[in-house]
Coordinates of C-alpha atoms in Angstrom, one line a residue:
X24 CA -0.3 -0.1 0.4
X25 CA 1.2 3.5 -1.0
X26 CA -0.4 5.5 1.2
X27 CA -0.5 4.4 5.3
X28 CA -0.8 6.1 9.0
X29 CA 3.1 5.8 10.0
X30 CA 2.2 7.4 13.4
X31 CA 0.4 9.3 14.9
X32 CA -1.0 12.3 12.8
X33 CA 1.5 11.3 10.2
X34 CA 0.7 9.7 6.8
X35 CA 3.7 8.4 4.8
X36 CA 3.2 8.3 0.7
X37 CA 5.6 5.9 -1.0
X38 CA 6.1 4.6 -4.3
X39 CA 3.8 5.6 -7.1
X40 CA 0.6 7.3 -5.5
X41 CA -2.2 5.6 -8.6
X42 CA -5.9 7.1 -8.5
X43 CA -6.5 4.2 -5.9
X44 CA -4.6 6.1 -3.4
X45 CA -6.6 9.2 -3.6
X46 CA -9.6 8.0 -1.6
X47 CA -7.7 6.5 1.1
X48 CA -5.5 9.0 1.7
X49 CA -9.0 11.6 1.8
X50 CA -10.1 9.2 4.4
X51 CA -7.1 9.7 6.5
X52 CA -7.4 13.3 6.2
X53 CA -11.2 13.3 7.3
X54 CA -10.2 11.5 10.0
X55 CA -7.9 14.1 11.7
X56 CA -8.8 17.5 10.7
X57 CA -6.3 20.0 10.7
X58 CA -3.5 18.1 12.6
X59 CA -2.2 15.6 9.3
X60 CA 1.0 16.2 8.3
X61 CA 2.1 14.1 4.8
X62 CA 5.3 12.6 4.8
X63 CA 6.2 12.0 1.0
X64 CA 10.1 11.6 0.6
X65 CA 9.3 8.4 -0.8
X66 CA 7.2 9.2 -3.1
X67 CA 8.0 8.2 -6.7
X68 CA 5.3 9.5 -8.6
X69 CA 1.3 11.5 -8.1
X70 CA -2.1 10.3 -9.9
X71 CA -3.2 14.0 -10.2
X72 CA -6.0 12.7 -8.4
X73 CA -4.1 12.3 -5.1
X74 CA -2.6 16.2 -5.7
X75 CA -6.4 17.2 -5.8
X76 CA -6.6 15.5 -2.4
X77 CA -3.8 17.1 -1.0
X78 CA -4.5 20.7 -2.4
X79 CA -8.0 20.6 -1.1
X80 CA -7.0 18.8 2.2
X81 CA -3.9 21.3 2.7
X82 CA -2.2 19.2 5.3
X83 CA 1.0 20.0 6.3
X84 CA 4.0 18.3 3.7
X85 CA 7.2 17.2 5.3
X86 CA 10.4 16.1 3.3
X87 CA 11.0 16.3 -0.5
X88 CA 9.5 13.6 -3.4
X89 CA 11.6 11.4 -5.3
X90 CA 10.8 12.8 -8.3

């Protein structure tokens, strides 16, 4: 799975995050409104649906993606 809860309040994106991952990410962001941090330093690719969820959810971002 490319979207997973890493620790309390931190969601990790890794590998190639496809369109199916957008819904999982949205559910996790909705579960912790205003408190989520997304770690994406292991991310290689983001589908535009995942990018849209990140733009709307506006979580804190940590790290820099690989690509």
